[in-house]
């Protein structure tokens, strides 16, 4: 067993703008990326076979292996060749960055959902470097089933590293230290799945708490709600966050990813339990999501976040995820069910613009879409009521999408009318433009957001009940 004070060397490289590493002991050499021959019916992450120094070798697409999404920024530049007991595997990366060294004690395990693919994570300055597990690459290429038959070996690796850390700090907990609103915080690494730069584009979602910034995209293409830590704790966002700490949150449907927006990510810490301080019950209103305080290695105090109250099912951040009843609401509004098989094939959504953003609504209750020629205002009506309209001899109440969804900005000019019918009652929704009709598979609308991977666009999905 390695000593916790020993250092390890890693080959580092870039994939889709992020930095990753492989243990240098597994790397045989690095070559320029060449042409590959696709293998029929192979897994998506297997780029194909290529000729490396006269031998055919399988090549894994590093971007798909890391995120599950296809490469969008051109072809790979280098292939890192791994060797194990005479077996070779190529790992296609964007570019090589060099060799980095990290002490064993500075390598932190990620959440349980990541242990099969990653050894852990270490920090170099502000850069979080994730370490791929070379064994997982060999197992995936050899046989997907083979990888599934070895959970005990992976568990043993995790346990060995935890035991090694425990020899150094038997009662210490590995924590990620970061900054928000000028204060330092610590979070147990067992909750952390990843560390990402702040997304350039975040979509605001109607109805979320004030500390929610909106929804971004995680590496695997899934929608990821993002909360501002400073606003969550102090009800005020005093700074502009630059990093997102990605954590796993318990939901009725299992573990999902959520982002915690912070200003800076500093380093990994193992605070001494003797220096930890729990807050008194009198301070409970302020410290609802803070477990206590501890000293970092540089002597600076940091607040220790309570992972249970933050990330457990029913915790503060799980409120950003739609409940099971909210998830079912659009399907019920659209009049579909799993029994009739429609849900399995996907459902049609009508997409429209409002407040400068595209939205989607189940098409099950949409009777027709037409140009809005004339709208008559109704005196003293609520703001959400745009007026009444004559549609084929019928007078319909028309709701303005911008007001109904509580979208900010100047009042928009509406040119299209979506006519809805539910239980025999009709009403209209006035929108600036109806853009398209899309069939969305069940897995494409997680967390109330549709992620269009083709143009990397996030589209919030709303239920017709939002306009009644």
Short mmCIF file of C-alpha atoms in Angstrom, two decimals:
data_model
loop_
_atom_site.label_atom_id
_atom_site.label_comp_id
_atom_site.label_asym_id
_atom_site.label_seq_id
_atom_site.Cartn_x
_atom_site.Cartn_y
_atom_site.Cartn_z
CA UNK A 1 0.00 0.00 0.00
CA UNK A 2 1.31 3.44 -0.91
CA UNK A 3 2.14 5.88 1.80
CA UNK A 4 -0.08 8.90 1.90
CA UNK A 5 2.89 11.25 1.79
CA UNK A 6 4.21 9.74 -1.46
CA UNK A 7 3.84 11.63 -4.72
CA UNK A 8 2.45 10.35 -7.99
CA UNK A 9 3.07 11.60 -11.51
CA UNK A 10 0.31 12.05 -14.07
CA UNK A 11 0.15 12.73 -17.78
CA UNK A 12 -2.27 15.63 -18.22
CA UNK A 13 -4.26 16.57 -21.32
CA UNK A 14 -7.20 18.67 -22.47
CA UNK A 15 -10.64 17.39 -23.44
CA UNK A 16 -13.36 19.86 -24.52
CA UNK A 17 -11.72 22.66 -22.55
CA UNK A 18 -11.24 20.70 -19.30
CA UNK A 19 -8.11 19.11 -17.86
CA UNK A 20 -7.79 15.38 -17.15
CA UNK A 21 -4.99 13.01 -16.18
CA UNK A 22 -3.81 9.40 -16.34
CA UNK A 23 -1.24 7.76 -14.09
CA UNK A 24 2.10 7.99 -15.89
CA UNK A 25 2.84 4.34 -15.06
CA UNK A 26 -0.01 3.28 -17.39
CA UNK A 27 1.13 5.43 -20.33
CA UNK A 28 3.46 3.82 -22.89
CA UNK A 29 3.80 6.73 -25.33
CA UNK A 30 1.89 9.48 -27.15
CA UNK A 31 1.40 9.67 -30.93
CA UNK A 32 -0.32 12.02 -33.34
CA UNK A 33 -3.94 11.13 -34.02
CA UNK A 34 -4.51 9.41 -37.36
CA UNK A 35 -7.36 7.90 -39.31
CA UNK A 36 -9.57 5.37 -37.52
CA UNK A 37 -11.85 2.65 -38.91
CA UNK A 38 -15.26 2.53 -37.27
CA UNK A 39 -16.27 -0.83 -35.76
CA UNK A 40 -19.90 -1.77 -36.56
CA UNK A 41 -22.24 -2.00 -33.55
CA UNK A 42 -19.48 -0.82 -31.19
CA UNK A 43 -20.12 1.37 -28.16
CA UNK A 44 -20.39 5.08 -28.97
CA UNK A 45 -17.22 5.91 -27.01
CA UNK A 46 -15.14 3.56 -29.19
CA UNK A 47 -13.84 5.77 -31.98
CA UNK A 48 -12.58 2.76 -33.95
CA UNK A 49 -9.37 0.93 -34.83
CA UNK A 50 -6.15 2.62 -35.89
CA UNK A 51 -2.67 1.54 -36.92
CA UNK A 52 -0.15 2.44 -34.23
CA UNK A 53 3.43 1.48 -35.10
CA UNK A 54 2.30 -1.42 -37.25
CA UNK A 55 -0.30 -2.83 -34.85
CA UNK A 56 -4.09 -2.41 -34.86
CA UNK A 57 -5.31 -0.80 -31.66
CA UNK A 58 -8.77 0.23 -30.38
CA UNK A 59 -9.11 3.96 -29.77
CA UNK A 60 -11.48 5.44 -27.18
CA UNK A 61 -12.84 8.92 -27.86
CA UNK A 62 -11.84 10.86 -24.74
CA UNK A 63 -14.63 13.42 -25.08
CA UNK A 64 -17.36 10.76 -25.26
CA UNK A 65 -15.72 8.79 -22.44
CA UNK A 66 -15.70 11.86 -20.19
CA UNK A 67 -19.08 13.37 -21.04
CA UNK A 68 -21.09 10.98 -23.17
CA UNK A 69 -21.47 13.75 -25.77
CA UNK A 70 -19.94 13.80 -29.26
CA UNK A 71 -16.89 15.89 -30.03
CA UNK A 72 -17.90 19.35 -31.32
CA UNK A 73 -14.59 21.20 -31.74
CA UNK A 74 -12.83 19.20 -34.45
CA UNK A 75 -10.84 15.99 -34.48
CA UNK A 76 -8.56 14.77 -31.70
CA UNK A 77 -4.95 15.92 -31.87
CA UNK A 78 -3.13 13.18 -29.94
CA UNK A 79 -3.56 9.56 -28.91
CA UNK A 80 -2.30 8.49 -25.48
CA UNK A 81 -1.34 4.82 -25.75
CA UNK A 82 -1.91 2.75 -22.58
CA UNK A 83 -0.34 -0.66 -22.00
CA UNK A 84 -1.35 -3.44 -19.60
CA UNK A 85 -0.10 -7.04 -19.73
CA UNK A 86 0.50 -6.89 -23.48
CA UNK A 87 -2.84 -5.19 -24.20
CA UNK A 88 -2.89 -1.73 -25.78
CA UNK A 89 -5.61 0.92 -25.82
CA UNK A 90 -5.48 4.34 -27.46
CA UNK A 91 -7.13 7.30 -25.77
CA UNK A 92 -7.89 10.21 -28.13
CA UNK A 93 -7.39 13.67 -26.55
CA UNK A 94 -7.45 17.24 -27.85
CA UNK A 95 -3.90 18.17 -26.85
CA UNK A 96 -1.22 17.22 -24.35
CA UNK A 97 -0.47 19.55 -21.41
CA UNK A 98 2.50 17.85 -19.74
CA UNK A 99 3.34 15.95 -16.57
CA UNK A 100 1.90 16.96 -13.20
CA UNK A 101 2.80 15.70 -9.75
CA UNK A 102 0.47 15.36 -6.78
CA UNK A 103 0.91 13.97 -3.31
CA UNK A 104 -1.32 11.02 -2.50
CA UNK A 105 -2.85 12.99 0.37
CA UNK A 106 -3.90 15.75 -2.09
CA UNK A 107 -5.95 13.38 -4.26
CA UNK A 108 -9.60 13.36 -3.22
CA UNK A 109 -12.17 10.72 -4.08
CA UNK A 110 -15.24 11.85 -5.98
CA UNK A 111 -18.85 10.91 -5.23
CA UNK A 112 -19.82 7.25 -5.35
CA UNK A 113 -21.32 7.62 -8.82
CA UNK A 114 -17.91 8.56 -10.26
CA UNK A 115 -15.61 5.99 -8.61
CA UNK A 116 -15.89 3.40 -11.39
CA UNK A 117 -14.48 5.74 -14.03
CA UNK A 118 -12.30 8.12 -12.00
CA UNK A 119 -9.59 7.58 -9.38
CA UNK A 120 -10.22 11.01 -7.94
CA UNK A 121 -9.43 14.68 -8.33
CA UNK A 122 -6.57 17.00 -7.41
CA UNK A 123 -6.08 20.74 -7.69
CA UNK A 124 -3.32 22.65 -9.49
CA UNK A 125 -3.90 26.28 -8.68
CA UNK A 126 -7.54 26.85 -9.55
CA UNK A 127 -7.66 24.00 -12.03
CA UNK A 128 -9.46 20.82 -10.99
CA UNK A 129 -7.83 17.80 -12.65
CA UNK A 130 -9.82 14.56 -12.78
CA UNK A 131 -7.86 11.29 -12.91
CA UNK A 132 -9.20 8.63 -15.25
CA UNK A 133 -9.04 5.06 -13.98
CA UNK A 134 -6.97 3.20 -16.60
CA UNK A 135 -8.45 -0.17 -15.57
CA UNK A 136 -11.91 1.07 -16.53
CA UNK A 137 -10.71 1.89 -20.05
CA UNK A 138 -9.24 -1.59 -20.57
CA UNK A 139 -12.36 -3.26 -19.17
CA UNK A 140 -14.69 -1.19 -21.36
CA UNK A 141 -12.76 -2.03 -24.52
CA UNK A 142 -12.45 -5.72 -23.66
CA UNK A 143 -16.07 -6.20 -22.67
CA UNK A 144 -18.71 -4.04 -21.08
CA UNK A 145 -19.86 -7.08 -19.10
CA UNK A 146 -16.37 -7.63 -17.77
CA UNK A 147 -16.40 -4.19 -16.25
CA UNK A 148 -19.71 -4.94 -14.58
CA UNK A 149 -18.33 -8.15 -13.02
CA UNK A 150 -15.56 -6.37 -11.11
CA UNK A 151 -17.27 -4.00 -8.67
CA UNK A 152 -15.42 -5.59 -5.76
CA UNK A 153 -12.05 -4.70 -7.27
CA UNK A 154 -13.14 -1.10 -7.70
CA UNK A 155 -14.51 -0.98 -4.19
CA UNK A 156 -11.19 -2.34 -2.95
CA UNK A 157 -9.31 0.44 -4.69
CA UNK A 158 -11.53 3.02 -3.09
CA UNK A 159 -11.21 1.45 0.33
CA UNK A 160 -7.42 1.21 0.05
CA UNK A 161 -7.09 4.89 -0.72
CA UNK A 162 -9.49 5.82 2.07
CA UNK A 163 -7.49 3.69 4.50
CA UNK A 164 -4.31 5.40 3.37
CA UNK A 165 -5.85 8.79 4.02
CA UNK A 166 -7.13 7.63 7.36
CA UNK A 167 -3.58 6.73 8.46
CA UNK A 168 -2.70 10.38 8.07
CA UNK A 169 -5.89 11.80 9.58
CA UNK A 170 -7.94 9.04 11.22
CA UNK A 171 -10.90 11.27 11.98
CA UNK A 172 -10.44 13.95 9.32
CA UNK A 173 -12.80 14.46 6.37
CA UNK A 174 -11.56 15.44 2.93
CA UNK A 175 -13.05 18.80 2.04
CA UNK A 176 -13.03 21.08 -0.96
CA UNK A 177 -12.36 24.66 0.09
CA UNK A 178 -13.90 27.49 -1.95
CA UNK A 179 -14.96 31.11 -1.62
CA UNK A 180 -18.28 32.91 -2.01
CA UNK A 181 -19.27 36.46 -1.08
CA UNK A 182 -15.80 36.96 0.44
CA UNK A 183 -16.07 34.05 2.90
CA UNK A 184 -14.44 30.60 2.85
CA UNK A 185 -16.47 27.39 2.90
CA UNK A 186 -15.68 23.68 3.03
CA UNK A 187 -17.71 20.82 1.52
CA UNK A 188 -17.16 17.11 2.07
CA UNK A 189 -15.69 15.57 -1.10
CA UNK A 190 -18.05 12.59 -0.87
CA UNK A 191 -20.72 14.94 -2.29
CA UNK A 192 -18.60 16.47 -5.06
CA UNK A 193 -18.95 15.10 -8.56
CA UNK A 194 -17.03 17.71 -10.53
CA UNK A 195 -15.75 21.29 -10.71
CA UNK A 196 -16.53 23.31 -13.84
CA UNK A 197 -16.10 26.89 -15.08
CA UNK A 198 -19.24 29.02 -14.88
CA UNK A 199 -21.30 28.29 -18.03
CA UNK A 200 -21.45 31.11 -20.55
CA UNK A 201 -25.17 30.58 -20.95
CA UNK A 202 -27.64 29.85 -18.16
CA UNK A 203 -31.36 29.59 -18.89
CA UNK A 204 -33.70 31.15 -16.35
CA UNK A 205 -36.50 28.79 -15.34
CA UNK A 206 -39.82 30.18 -14.14
CA UNK A 207 -40.84 29.31 -10.58
CA UNK A 208 -37.45 28.55 -9.02
CA UNK A 209 -36.36 30.06 -5.66
CA UNK A 210 -34.49 33.42 -5.75
CA UNK A 211 -31.12 31.78 -5.06
CA UNK A 212 -31.42 29.78 -8.30
CA UNK A 213 -29.41 31.24 -11.17
CA UNK A 214 -31.07 28.95 -13.72
CA UNK A 215 -30.12 25.84 -15.64
CA UNK A 216 -26.89 24.95 -17.44
CA UNK A 217 -25.56 21.80 -19.11
CA UNK A 218 -23.42 19.17 -17.37
CA UNK A 219 -20.71 17.18 -19.18
CA UNK A 220 -23.08 14.35 -20.09
CA UNK A 221 -25.52 16.77 -21.74
CA UNK A 222 -28.08 16.63 -18.92
CA UNK A 223 -29.68 19.82 -17.65
CA UNK A 224 -28.11 20.98 -14.37
CA UNK A 225 -29.84 23.51 -12.08
CA UNK A 226 -27.34 26.01 -10.62
CA UNK A 227 -27.72 27.86 -7.31
CA UNK A 228 -25.67 30.82 -6.04
CA UNK A 229 -24.16 29.79 -2.71
CA UNK A 230 -23.97 33.34 -1.37
CA UNK A 231 -27.62 33.98 -2.20
CA UNK A 232 -28.61 30.62 -0.69
CA UNK A 233 -26.94 31.35 2.65
CA UNK A 234 -27.34 35.12 2.93
CA UNK A 235 -30.20 35.81 0.53
CA UNK A 236 -27.89 38.14 -1.39
CA UNK A 237 -25.56 37.55 -4.32
CA UNK A 238 -22.76 40.05 -3.66
CA UNK A 239 -20.29 38.68 -6.21
CA UNK A 240 -20.25 37.18 -9.69
CA UNK A 241 -19.40 33.45 -9.42
CA UNK A 242 -16.70 31.98 -11.67
CA UNK A 243 -16.81 28.27 -10.79
CA UNK A 244 -19.51 25.62 -10.34
CA UNK A 245 -19.10 22.84 -7.79
CA UNK A 246 -21.20 19.96 -9.14
CA UNK A 247 -22.78 17.72 -6.52
CA UNK A 248 -25.15 14.77 -6.43
CA UNK A 249 -28.60 15.36 -4.96
CA UNK A 250 -31.01 12.72 -3.71
CA UNK A 251 -34.38 12.65 -5.50
CA UNK A 252 -37.26 10.16 -5.61
CA UNK A 253 -35.86 9.07 -8.99
CA UNK A 254 -32.30 8.56 -7.73
CA UNK A 255 -29.19 10.77 -7.77
CA UNK A 256 -29.10 13.83 -10.03
CA UNK A 257 -26.52 16.56 -10.58
CA UNK A 258 -26.88 20.12 -9.32
CA UNK A 259 -24.43 23.03 -9.44
CA UNK A 260 -23.30 25.31 -6.63
CA UNK A 261 -21.96 28.58 -8.05
CA UNK A 262 -18.97 29.96 -6.11
CA UNK A 263 -16.40 32.69 -6.68
CA UNK A 264 -13.18 30.65 -6.44
CA UNK A 265 -12.12 27.08 -5.75
CA UNK A 266 -8.96 27.05 -3.61
CA UNK A 267 -7.75 23.59 -2.60
CA UNK A 268 -8.42 20.33 -0.76
CA UNK A 269 -8.31 20.25 3.02
CA UNK A 270 -8.33 17.68 5.82
CA UNK A 271 -9.28 19.76 8.88
CA UNK A 272 -8.41 18.36 12.26
CA UNK A 273 -11.54 17.31 14.15
CA UNK A 274 -10.03 18.91 17.25
CA UNK A 275 -10.25 22.31 15.56
CA UNK A 276 -13.83 21.92 14.37
CA UNK A 277 -16.54 23.98 16.04
CA UNK A 278 -20.25 23.28 15.85
CA UNK A 279 -22.66 26.19 15.95
CA UNK A 280 -24.78 26.67 19.04
CA UNK A 281 -28.50 26.06 18.70
CA UNK A 282 -29.12 29.78 19.27
CA UNK A 283 -27.44 30.43 15.89
CA UNK A 284 -29.51 27.81 14.11
CA UNK A 285 -31.50 30.30 11.99
CA UNK A 286 -28.27 31.59 10.46
CA UNK A 287 -26.53 28.24 10.26
CA UNK A 288 -29.33 26.09 8.86
CA UNK A 289 -27.06 24.84 6.07
CA UNK A 290 -23.73 25.27 7.88
CA UNK A 291 -22.60 22.43 10.12
CA UNK A 292 -19.84 24.33 11.86
CA UNK A 293 -16.44 25.93 11.34
CA UNK A 294 -12.87 24.66 11.11
CA UNK A 295 -9.36 25.94 10.42
CA UNK A 296 -7.78 25.30 7.04
CA UNK A 297 -4.11 24.34 6.70
CA UNK A 298 -3.10 28.00 6.28
CA UNK A 299 -4.80 28.95 9.55
CA UNK A 300 -7.79 30.64 7.93
CA UNK A 301 -11.22 29.73 9.31
CA UNK A 302 -13.83 28.28 6.97
CA UNK A 303 -17.50 27.45 7.35
CA UNK A 304 -18.29 23.75 6.90
CA UNK A 305 -21.45 23.18 4.89
CA UNK A 306 -23.98 20.61 6.05
CA UNK A 307 -24.21 18.21 3.13
CA UNK A 308 -27.35 16.51 4.47
CA UNK A 309 -29.36 19.73 4.63
CA UNK A 310 -28.03 20.85 1.27
CA UNK A 311 -28.04 17.76 -0.92
CA UNK A 312 -30.16 15.03 0.68
CA UNK A 313 -33.65 14.35 -0.61
CA UNK A 314 -35.79 17.22 0.68
CA UNK A 315 -32.72 19.42 1.26
CA UNK A 316 -32.39 23.05 0.18
CA UNK A 317 -30.89 22.32 -3.23
CA UNK A 318 -33.22 19.45 -4.04
CA UNK A 319 -35.96 22.10 -4.18
CA UNK A 320 -34.50 23.19 -7.50
CA UNK A 321 -35.45 19.81 -8.97
CA UNK A 322 -39.11 19.27 -9.90
CA UNK A 323 -40.90 16.89 -7.56
CA UNK A 324 -42.34 13.66 -8.89
CA UNK A 325 -45.78 15.24 -9.05
CA UNK A 326 -44.42 18.20 -10.99
CA UNK A 327 -42.69 15.84 -13.38
CA UNK A 328 -45.95 14.07 -14.06
CA UNK A 329 -47.93 17.25 -14.59
CA UNK A 330 -47.02 17.88 -18.25
CA UNK A 331 -47.84 14.27 -19.15
CA UNK A 332 -51.20 14.52 -17.45
CA UNK A 333 -51.93 17.82 -19.16
CA UNK A 334 -51.07 16.31 -22.51
CA UNK A 335 -53.42 13.40 -21.93
CA UNK A 336 -50.79 10.68 -22.30
CA UNK A 337 -49.88 7.75 -20.13
CA UNK A 338 -47.27 5.03 -20.03
CA UNK A 339 -49.97 2.44 -20.63
CA UNK A 340 -50.82 3.67 -24.13
CA UNK A 341 -47.17 3.50 -25.19
CA UNK A 342 -47.02 7.16 -26.29
CA UNK A 343 -44.63 8.15 -23.53
CA UNK A 344 -42.12 5.51 -24.61
CA UNK A 345 -41.95 6.89 -28.16
CA UNK A 346 -41.61 10.49 -27.00
CA UNK A 347 -44.12 13.33 -26.98
CA UNK A 348 -44.75 16.29 -29.25
CA UNK A 349 -44.08 19.79 -27.96
CA UNK A 350 -44.99 23.14 -29.48
CA UNK A 351 -42.08 25.57 -29.13
CA UNK A 352 -42.66 29.32 -28.91
CA UNK A 353 -40.78 32.48 -28.01
CA UNK A 354 -41.53 34.71 -25.03
CA UNK A 355 -39.31 37.20 -23.24
CA UNK A 356 -36.49 36.56 -25.71
CA UNK A 357 -36.34 32.88 -24.77
CA UNK A 358 -37.69 29.75 -26.43
CA UNK A 359 -40.12 27.58 -24.45
CA UNK A 360 -41.81 24.25 -25.09
CA UNK A 361 -45.33 23.11 -24.20
CA UNK A 362 -46.93 19.66 -24.64
CA UNK A 363 -48.94 19.58 -27.85
CA UNK A 364 -51.65 17.27 -26.51
CA UNK A 365 -54.02 20.12 -25.59
CA UNK A 366 -53.12 22.40 -28.51
CA UNK A 367 -56.11 22.65 -30.83
CA UNK A 368 -54.57 24.95 -33.42
CA UNK A 369 -51.96 27.64 -34.01
CA UNK A 370 -52.92 30.74 -35.99
CA UNK A 371 -51.93 34.30 -36.70
CA UNK A 372 -53.25 36.76 -34.14
CA UNK A 373 -55.01 39.41 -36.22
CA UNK A 374 -56.85 41.39 -33.56
CA UNK A 375 -56.93 41.42 -29.77
CA UNK A 376 -59.48 43.41 -27.78
CA UNK A 377 -58.31 44.53 -24.28
CA UNK A 378 -60.58 43.77 -21.30
CA UNK A 379 -60.91 46.67 -18.80
CA UNK A 380 -59.71 45.93 -15.24
CA UNK A 381 -58.61 42.43 -16.18
CA UNK A 382 -55.53 40.90 -14.45
CA UNK A 383 -52.18 41.57 -16.09
CA UNK A 384 -51.94 38.03 -17.41
CA UNK A 385 -55.14 38.50 -19.48
CA UNK A 386 -54.07 40.07 -22.75
CA UNK A 387 -57.67 40.42 -23.99
CA UNK A 388 -60.26 38.53 -26.00
CA UNK A 389 -60.16 37.37 -29.62
CA UNK A 390 -62.67 36.12 -32.18
CA UNK A 391 -61.57 32.70 -33.42
CA UNK A 392 -63.87 31.19 -36.06
CA UNK A 393 -66.90 32.89 -34.49
CA UNK A 394 -65.98 31.95 -30.91
CA UNK A 395 -64.86 34.54 -28.34
CA UNK A 396 -61.81 33.27 -26.47
CA UNK A 397 -60.01 34.66 -23.44
CA UNK A 398 -56.36 35.21 -24.38
CA UNK A 399 -53.52 34.94 -21.88
CA UNK A 400 -50.22 36.72 -22.57
CA UNK A 401 -47.31 34.28 -22.33
CA UNK A 402 -44.88 36.96 -21.11
CA UNK A 403 -47.12 37.97 -18.19
CA UNK A 404 -48.22 34.41 -17.35
CA UNK A 405 -44.61 33.24 -17.09
CA UNK A 406 -43.63 36.41 -15.19
CA UNK A 407 -40.88 37.29 -17.66
CA UNK A 408 -39.11 40.61 -17.28
CA UNK A 409 -38.50 43.13 -20.04
CA UNK A 410 -40.55 45.45 -22.22
CA UNK A 411 -43.97 44.26 -23.29
CA UNK A 412 -43.63 42.24 -26.47
CA UNK A 413 -45.68 42.44 -29.63
CA UNK A 414 -47.58 39.17 -30.05
CA UNK A 415 -48.31 37.85 -33.53
CA UNK A 416 -49.33 34.22 -32.94
CA UNK A 417 -52.17 32.62 -31.01
CA UNK A 418 -51.98 29.09 -29.57
CA UNK A 419 -55.54 27.83 -29.10
CA UNK A 420 -55.85 25.38 -26.19
CA UNK A 421 -58.72 23.05 -25.30
CA UNK A 422 -59.06 21.23 -21.98
CA UNK A 423 -62.19 19.46 -20.71
CA UNK A 424 -64.29 21.24 -23.32
CA UNK A 425 -63.05 24.73 -22.36
CA UNK A 426 -61.02 26.80 -24.81
CA UNK A 427 -58.58 29.67 -24.26
CA UNK A 428 -55.74 31.25 -26.18
CA UNK A 429 -52.09 32.00 -25.47
CA UNK A 430 -50.62 35.04 -27.19
CA UNK A 431 -46.94 34.67 -28.10
CA UNK A 432 -44.51 36.66 -30.27
CA UNK A 433 -43.78 33.63 -32.44
CA UNK A 434 -44.37 29.88 -32.70
CA UNK A 435 -41.01 28.43 -33.76
CA UNK A 436 -41.31 24.67 -34.28
CA UNK A 437 -42.86 21.35 -33.24
CA UNK A 438 -40.46 18.81 -31.70
CA UNK A 439 -40.86 15.19 -30.62
CA UNK A 440 -38.89 14.79 -27.39
CA UNK A 441 -37.94 11.34 -26.05
CA UNK A 442 -38.46 10.74 -22.31
CA UNK A 443 -34.74 10.99 -21.54
CA UNK A 444 -34.53 14.30 -23.44
CA UNK A 445 -36.63 16.29 -20.97
CA UNK A 446 -35.04 15.65 -17.59
CA UNK A 447 -35.62 18.25 -14.86
CA UNK A 448 -38.15 20.16 -16.97
CA UNK A 449 -35.53 21.22 -19.55
CA UNK A 450 -35.04 20.03 -23.12
CA UNK A 451 -31.40 19.99 -24.19
CA UNK A 452 -31.00 20.23 -27.96
CA UNK A 453 -27.51 18.76 -28.42
CA UNK A 454 -27.40 19.79 -32.08
CA UNK A 455 -27.16 23.51 -31.29
CA UNK A 456 -26.49 23.16 -27.51
CA UNK A 457 -29.67 25.04 -26.68
CA UNK A 458 -31.63 24.71 -23.46
CA UNK A 459 -35.41 25.02 -23.72
CA UNK A 460 -37.56 25.15 -20.54
CA UNK A 461 -40.70 23.03 -20.77
CA UNK A 462 -43.88 24.42 -19.24
CA UNK A 463 -47.23 22.78 -18.54
CA UNK A 464 -50.42 24.31 -20.01
CA UNK A 465 -51.66 24.78 -16.44
CA UNK A 466 -49.14 27.65 -16.09
CA UNK A 467 -51.42 29.74 -18.35
CA UNK A 468 -54.79 29.03 -16.71
#
